[in-house]
Short mmCIF file of C-alpha atoms (C1' of nucleotides) in Angstrom, two decimals:
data_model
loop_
_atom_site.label_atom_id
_atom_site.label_comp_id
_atom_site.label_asym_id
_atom_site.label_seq_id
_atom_site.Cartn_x
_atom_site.Cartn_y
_atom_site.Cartn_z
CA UNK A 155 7.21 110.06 -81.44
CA UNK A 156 8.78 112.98 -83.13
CA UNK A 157 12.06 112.46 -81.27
CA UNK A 158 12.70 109.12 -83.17
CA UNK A 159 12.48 111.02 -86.71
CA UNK A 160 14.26 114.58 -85.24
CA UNK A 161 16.34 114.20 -82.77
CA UNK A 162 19.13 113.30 -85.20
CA UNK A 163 18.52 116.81 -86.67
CA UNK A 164 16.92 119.15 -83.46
CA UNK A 165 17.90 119.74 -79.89
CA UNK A 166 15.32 118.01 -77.65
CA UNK A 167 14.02 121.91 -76.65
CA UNK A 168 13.24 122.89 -80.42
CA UNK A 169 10.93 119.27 -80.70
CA UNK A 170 9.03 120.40 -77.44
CA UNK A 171 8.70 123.26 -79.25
CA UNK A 172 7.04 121.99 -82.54
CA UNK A 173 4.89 119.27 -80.29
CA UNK A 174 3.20 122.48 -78.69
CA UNK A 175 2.72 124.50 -81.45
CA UNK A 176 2.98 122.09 -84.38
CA UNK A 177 -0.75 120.23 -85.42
CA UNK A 178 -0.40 117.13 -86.16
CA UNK A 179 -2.24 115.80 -89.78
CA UNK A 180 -2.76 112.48 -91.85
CA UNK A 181 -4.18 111.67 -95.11
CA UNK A 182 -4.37 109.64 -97.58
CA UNK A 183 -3.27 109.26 -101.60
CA UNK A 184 -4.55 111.71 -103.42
CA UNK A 185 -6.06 114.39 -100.84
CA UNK A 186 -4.94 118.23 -101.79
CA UNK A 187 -3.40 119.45 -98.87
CA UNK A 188 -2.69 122.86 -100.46
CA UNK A 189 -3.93 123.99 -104.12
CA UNK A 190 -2.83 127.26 -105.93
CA UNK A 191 -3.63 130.41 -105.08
CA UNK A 192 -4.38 129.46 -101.14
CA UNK A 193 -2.99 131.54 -98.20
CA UNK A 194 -0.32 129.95 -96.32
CA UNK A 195 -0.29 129.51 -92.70
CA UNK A 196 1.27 126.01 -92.30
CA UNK A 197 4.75 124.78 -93.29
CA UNK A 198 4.46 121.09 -93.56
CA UNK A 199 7.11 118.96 -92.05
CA UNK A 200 6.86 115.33 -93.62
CA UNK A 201 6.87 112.22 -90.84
CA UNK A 202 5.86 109.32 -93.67
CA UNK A 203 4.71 109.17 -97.10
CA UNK A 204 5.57 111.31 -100.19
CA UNK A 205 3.86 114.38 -101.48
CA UNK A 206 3.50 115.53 -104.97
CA UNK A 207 4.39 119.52 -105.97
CA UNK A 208 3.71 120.95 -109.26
CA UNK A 209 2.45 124.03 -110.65
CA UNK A 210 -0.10 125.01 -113.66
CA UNK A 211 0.00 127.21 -116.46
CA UNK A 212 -3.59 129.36 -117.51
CA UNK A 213 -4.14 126.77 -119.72
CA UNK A 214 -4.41 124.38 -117.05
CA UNK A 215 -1.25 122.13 -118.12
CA UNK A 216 0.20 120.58 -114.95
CA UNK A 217 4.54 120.50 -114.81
CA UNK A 218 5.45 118.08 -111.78
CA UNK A 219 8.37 120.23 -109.87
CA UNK A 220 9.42 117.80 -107.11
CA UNK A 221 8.40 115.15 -104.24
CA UNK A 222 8.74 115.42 -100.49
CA UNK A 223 9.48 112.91 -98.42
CA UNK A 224 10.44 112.03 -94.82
CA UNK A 225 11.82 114.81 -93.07
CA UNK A 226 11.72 117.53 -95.79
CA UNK A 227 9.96 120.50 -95.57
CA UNK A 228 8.37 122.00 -98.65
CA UNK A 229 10.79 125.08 -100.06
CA UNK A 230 8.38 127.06 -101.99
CA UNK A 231 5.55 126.90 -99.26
CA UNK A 232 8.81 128.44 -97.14
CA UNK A 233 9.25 130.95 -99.53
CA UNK A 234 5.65 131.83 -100.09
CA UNK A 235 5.67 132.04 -95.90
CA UNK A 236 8.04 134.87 -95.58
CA UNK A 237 7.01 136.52 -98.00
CA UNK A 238 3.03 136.58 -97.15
CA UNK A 239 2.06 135.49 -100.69
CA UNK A 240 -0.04 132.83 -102.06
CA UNK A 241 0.82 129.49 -103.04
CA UNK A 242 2.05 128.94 -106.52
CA UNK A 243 2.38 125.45 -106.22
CA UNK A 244 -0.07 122.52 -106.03
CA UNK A 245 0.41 119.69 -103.13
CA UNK A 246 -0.95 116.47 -103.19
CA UNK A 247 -0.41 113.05 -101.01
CA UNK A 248 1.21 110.86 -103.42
CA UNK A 249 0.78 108.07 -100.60
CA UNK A 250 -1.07 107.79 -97.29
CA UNK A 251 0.81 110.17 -95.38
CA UNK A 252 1.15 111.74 -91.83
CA UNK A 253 2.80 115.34 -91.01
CA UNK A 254 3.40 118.62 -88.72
CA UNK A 255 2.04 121.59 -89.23
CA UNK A 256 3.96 124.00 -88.03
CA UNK A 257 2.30 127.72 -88.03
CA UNK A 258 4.40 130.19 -90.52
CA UNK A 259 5.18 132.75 -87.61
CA UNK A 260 7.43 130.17 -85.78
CA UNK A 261 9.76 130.06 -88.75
CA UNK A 262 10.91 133.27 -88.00
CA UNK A 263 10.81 132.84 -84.46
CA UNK A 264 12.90 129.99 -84.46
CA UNK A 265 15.54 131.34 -87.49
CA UNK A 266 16.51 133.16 -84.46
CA UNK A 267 16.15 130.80 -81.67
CA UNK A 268 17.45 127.64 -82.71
CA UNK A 269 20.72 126.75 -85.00
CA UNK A 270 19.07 123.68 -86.18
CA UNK A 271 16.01 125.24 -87.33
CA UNK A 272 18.19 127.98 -89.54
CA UNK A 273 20.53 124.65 -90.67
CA UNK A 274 17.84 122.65 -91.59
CA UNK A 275 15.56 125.53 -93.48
CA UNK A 276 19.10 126.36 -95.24
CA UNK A 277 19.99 123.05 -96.28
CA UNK A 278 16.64 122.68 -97.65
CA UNK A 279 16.67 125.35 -100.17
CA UNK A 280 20.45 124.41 -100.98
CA UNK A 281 18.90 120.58 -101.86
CA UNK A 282 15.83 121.99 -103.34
CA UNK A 283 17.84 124.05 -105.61
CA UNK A 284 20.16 121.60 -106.83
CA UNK A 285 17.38 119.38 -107.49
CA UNK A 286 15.25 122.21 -109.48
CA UNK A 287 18.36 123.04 -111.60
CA UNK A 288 19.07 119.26 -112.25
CA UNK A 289 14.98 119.02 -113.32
CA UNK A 290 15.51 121.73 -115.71
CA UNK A 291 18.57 120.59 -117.31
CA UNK A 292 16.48 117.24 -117.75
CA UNK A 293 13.46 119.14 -119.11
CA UNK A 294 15.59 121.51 -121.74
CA UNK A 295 18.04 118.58 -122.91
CA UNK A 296 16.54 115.62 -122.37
CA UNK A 297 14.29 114.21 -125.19
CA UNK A 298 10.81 112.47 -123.55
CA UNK A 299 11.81 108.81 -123.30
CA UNK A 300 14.53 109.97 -121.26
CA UNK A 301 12.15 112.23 -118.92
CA UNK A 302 9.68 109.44 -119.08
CA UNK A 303 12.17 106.73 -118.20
CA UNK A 304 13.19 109.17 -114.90
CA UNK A 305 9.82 110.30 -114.53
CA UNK A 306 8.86 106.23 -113.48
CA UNK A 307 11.97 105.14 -111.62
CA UNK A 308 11.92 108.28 -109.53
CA UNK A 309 7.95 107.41 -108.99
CA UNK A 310 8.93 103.84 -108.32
CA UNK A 311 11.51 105.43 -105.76
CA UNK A 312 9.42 108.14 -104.19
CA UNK A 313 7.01 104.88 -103.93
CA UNK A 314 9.16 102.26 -102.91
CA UNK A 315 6.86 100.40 -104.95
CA UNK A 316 7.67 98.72 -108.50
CA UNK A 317 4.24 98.89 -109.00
CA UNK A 318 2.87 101.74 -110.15
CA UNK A 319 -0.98 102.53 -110.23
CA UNK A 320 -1.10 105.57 -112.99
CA UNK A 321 -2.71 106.15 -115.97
CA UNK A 322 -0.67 107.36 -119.47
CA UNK A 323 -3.22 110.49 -119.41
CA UNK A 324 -1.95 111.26 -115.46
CA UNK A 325 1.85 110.60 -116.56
CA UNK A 326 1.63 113.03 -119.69
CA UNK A 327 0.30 115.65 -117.10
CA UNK A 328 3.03 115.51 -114.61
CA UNK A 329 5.17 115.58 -117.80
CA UNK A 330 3.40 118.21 -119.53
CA UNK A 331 2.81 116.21 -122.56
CA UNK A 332 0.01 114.90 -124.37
CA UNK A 333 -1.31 110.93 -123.94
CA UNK A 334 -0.47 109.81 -127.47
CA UNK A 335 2.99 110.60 -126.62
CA UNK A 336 3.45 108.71 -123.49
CA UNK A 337 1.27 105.55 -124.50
CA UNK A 338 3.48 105.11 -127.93
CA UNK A 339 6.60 105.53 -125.89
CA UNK A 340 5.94 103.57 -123.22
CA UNK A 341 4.92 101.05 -125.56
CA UNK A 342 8.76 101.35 -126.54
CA UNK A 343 9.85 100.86 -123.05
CA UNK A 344 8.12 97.89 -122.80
CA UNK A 345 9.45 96.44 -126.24
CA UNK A 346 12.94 97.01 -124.64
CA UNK A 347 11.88 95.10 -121.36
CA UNK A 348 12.31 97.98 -118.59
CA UNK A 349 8.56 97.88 -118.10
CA UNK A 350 5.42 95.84 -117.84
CA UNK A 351 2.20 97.45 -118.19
CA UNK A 352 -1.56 96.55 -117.45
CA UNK A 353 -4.60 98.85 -117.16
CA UNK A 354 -4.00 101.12 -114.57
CA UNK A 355 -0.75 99.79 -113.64
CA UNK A 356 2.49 99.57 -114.37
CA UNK A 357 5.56 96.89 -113.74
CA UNK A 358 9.18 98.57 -113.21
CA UNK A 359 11.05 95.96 -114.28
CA UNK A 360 15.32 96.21 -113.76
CA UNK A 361 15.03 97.55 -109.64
CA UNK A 362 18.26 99.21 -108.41
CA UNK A 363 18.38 100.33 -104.95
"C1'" DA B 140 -22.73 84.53 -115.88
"C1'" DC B 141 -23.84 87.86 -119.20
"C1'" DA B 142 -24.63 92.51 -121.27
"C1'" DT B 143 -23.92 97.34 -120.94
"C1'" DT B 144 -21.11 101.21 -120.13
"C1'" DA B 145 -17.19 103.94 -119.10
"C1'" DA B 146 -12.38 104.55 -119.06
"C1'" DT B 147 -7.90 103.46 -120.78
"C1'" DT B 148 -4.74 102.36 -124.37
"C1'" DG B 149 -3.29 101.62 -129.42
"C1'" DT B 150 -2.80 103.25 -134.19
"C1'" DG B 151 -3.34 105.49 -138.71
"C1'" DT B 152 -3.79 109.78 -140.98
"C1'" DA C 10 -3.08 116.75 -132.92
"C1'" DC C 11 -7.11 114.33 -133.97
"C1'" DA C 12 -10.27 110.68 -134.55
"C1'" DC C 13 -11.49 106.30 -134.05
"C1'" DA C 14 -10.63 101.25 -132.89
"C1'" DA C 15 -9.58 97.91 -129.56
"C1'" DT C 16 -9.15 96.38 -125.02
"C1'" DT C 17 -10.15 96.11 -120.28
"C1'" DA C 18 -12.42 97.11 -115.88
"C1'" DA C 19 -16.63 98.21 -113.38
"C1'" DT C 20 -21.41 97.71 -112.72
"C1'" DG C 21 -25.99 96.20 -112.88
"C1'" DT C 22 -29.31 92.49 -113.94
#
DNA sequence: ACATTAATTGTGT
DNA sequence: ACACAATTAATGT
């Protein structure tokens, strides 16, 4: 069952591999699969579902860094891996989800051993990056509708949902901003027709796929 | 079906 | 940013 996702990606050998060693996990929305500060053993290789990343100041403000979804692997975990630190970022299941474990010493051991492993870990810093230095060209230059606006189509996206079940108060922290701010502008957004909202939910109005 | 309560959203200062 | 008002959903009776 891993074949159908991989095998565009991995040589048959390396997915034998990651069946024997690899554990195999699902949740659902909302579990914490890794919080800050933890010890990292496991890099998590997605199979379905998105996964929320963010970090947290000392004042505990939460800043939403990126999704994952099929196929990716998480960058920072990666980086926290090689290094033998702790997590500095926050992970929780956005959706119902299902993924791999795969234990942190076989990253090395397959850097070596397989060209598609070393590919694919490369290629996912080099798209992680370019989407971190996009996010903070959005967060220095961008006023809040705008961020707002991108926050909820790349939700409705990461989703593949128009609906979307969140509350102002759980949009202003991925957005690090206060409620007050988010309900008066999305009250603009839905003056200008982009959006419907409810209690608890919101409409995405204008699709583009 | 109704009343109570808690949570979410709207607005004025 | 804060306080409060209004609205809605959830729950028990």
């Amino acid at each position: 069952m891993l074949t159908d996702k991989f095998s565009f990606i991995f040589e048959k050998e390396l997915i034998e591999e990651i069946c024997l060693s690899g554990k195999l996990g699902n949740f659902s929305a909302a579990d914490v699969l890794i919080d800050l500060g933890q010890r990292i053993e496991y890099i998590p290789l997605i199979l379905s579902g998105s996964i929320k990343i963010m970090t947290e100041d000392k004042e505990g403000n939460e800043l939403l860094l990126y999704y994952l979804e099929l196929g990716d692997t998480c960058a920072v975990t990666l980086n926290c891996c090689s290094k033998a630190s702790n997590s500095t970022i926050r992970a929780t299941c956005e959706t119902d989800c299902q993924l791999v474990f795969i234990p942190a010493e076989k990253l090395e051991e397959w850097m070596v051993s397989y060209k598609s492993w070393r590919n694919f870990i490369l290629q996912s810093y080099h798209e992680r990056l370019g989407e971190m230095l996009n996010a903070v060209d959005v967060l220095a230059f961008d006023n809040m509708e705008e961020r707002l606006y991108k926050y909820l189509k790349n939700k409705v996206l990461v989703n593949g949902n128009p609906d979307l079940q969140v509350t102002h108060l759980e949009i202003a922290n991925d957005l690090h901003s206060s409620r007050v701010v988010i309900s008066r502008l999305m009250k603009k957004l839905e003056l200008d027709g982009k959006i419907r909202q409810h209690r608890n939910r919101i409409e995405f109005l204008e699709m583009i796929s």
